[in-house]
Amino acid sequence: GNNGAESVSIGKSQHQPNNQVSGVNKLEAKTSNFAGLGTPRNGGNNVESEKLLEATKEIVKLMQEDYRGRPRRKPPINNHVPRH
C-alpha cells in the first residue's frame, strides 16, 4: 500500500542516491509477493503462513529502518597515492 510511497518520499527528502530507494521498493515488492505465495492452499497450515506473514512484515519494517537514514560513504583516505 502506501508504505512504498512513504519510503520514496523519505528517501528523496534526505537526498539519498536513487538506486537505494528503488532497491528498497524492489525488496518490498518481492517480499509482499512472497507473502502472497505463503497463503495456504489446503487450509491446514494456516498458523504457519500467519507466522511467515508476520516475519515478512517485520523484515520489511526493519530493512526500511536500516536504510532510511544511510549517510553517504566517505571516499578512501589515500586514494590519490598509487599502490605499487
XYZ file of C-alpha atoms in Angstrom:
84
model
C 0.000 0.000 0.000
C 1.334 3.410 0.950
C 4.443 2.118 2.705
C 6.346 2.233 -0.584
C 5.277 5.810 -1.225
C 6.375 6.760 2.262
C 9.852 5.304 1.860
C 10.271 7.036 -1.510
C 9.332 10.450 -0.124
C 11.576 9.934 2.896
C 14.472 8.896 0.662
C 14.078 11.961 -1.540
C 13.895 14.349 1.415
C 17.229 13.040 2.689
C 18.953 13.322 -0.719
C 19.663 9.637 -0.928
C 21.046 8.144 -4.125
C 18.102 6.984 -6.204
C 19.295 3.419 -6.619
C 18.952 2.820 -2.876
C 15.336 3.941 -2.818
C 14.401 1.753 -5.769
C 16.274 -1.111 -4.126
C 14.091 -0.876 -1.034
C 10.976 -0.771 -3.197
C 12.101 -3.792 -5.198
C 12.725 -5.699 -1.996
C 9.328 -4.725 -0.653
C 7.602 -5.903 -3.825
C 9.480 -9.196 -3.660
C 8.598 -9.822 -0.022
C 4.911 -8.979 -0.403
C 4.835 -11.296 -3.417
C 6.464 -13.946 -1.279
C 3.882 -13.402 1.471
C 1.142 -13.878 -1.125
C 2.691 -17.188 -2.146
C 2.704 -18.231 1.504
C -1.094 -18.381 1.739
C -2.222 -21.941 2.494
C -3.666 -23.980 -0.360
C -5.329 -26.668 1.732
C -6.013 -24.546 4.823
C -4.115 -26.914 7.093
C -1.010 -24.802 7.704
C -2.807 -21.543 8.420
C -0.814 -20.862 11.578
C 2.475 -21.326 9.759
C 1.553 -18.946 6.964
C 0.430 -16.397 9.573
C 3.847 -16.639 11.211
C 5.509 -16.301 7.814
C 3.491 -13.203 7.009
C 4.339 -11.606 10.350
C 8.029 -12.385 9.887
C 7.961 -10.907 6.389
C 6.367 -7.681 7.612
C 8.935 -7.478 10.386
C 11.814 -7.903 7.932
C 10.496 -5.211 5.594
C 9.982 -2.831 8.517
C 13.470 -3.414 9.894
C 15.103 -3.021 6.492
C 13.269 0.232 5.900
C 14.522 1.478 9.274
C 18.052 0.372 8.394
C 18.189 2.053 5.012
C 16.186 5.159 5.887
C 18.982 7.441 7.091
C 22.022 5.958 5.406
C 24.811 8.573 5.156
C 26.958 8.725 2.059
C 30.084 6.642 2.314
C 33.349 8.534 2.711
C 35.882 8.051 -0.100
C 39.089 6.153 0.753
C 41.613 8.366 2.513
C 44.757 7.661 0.480
C 43.042 7.364 -2.845
C 45.488 9.669 -4.647
C 48.535 7.602 -3.638
C 49.326 4.939 -6.289
C 49.649 1.390 -4.970
C 52.776 -0.500 -6.027
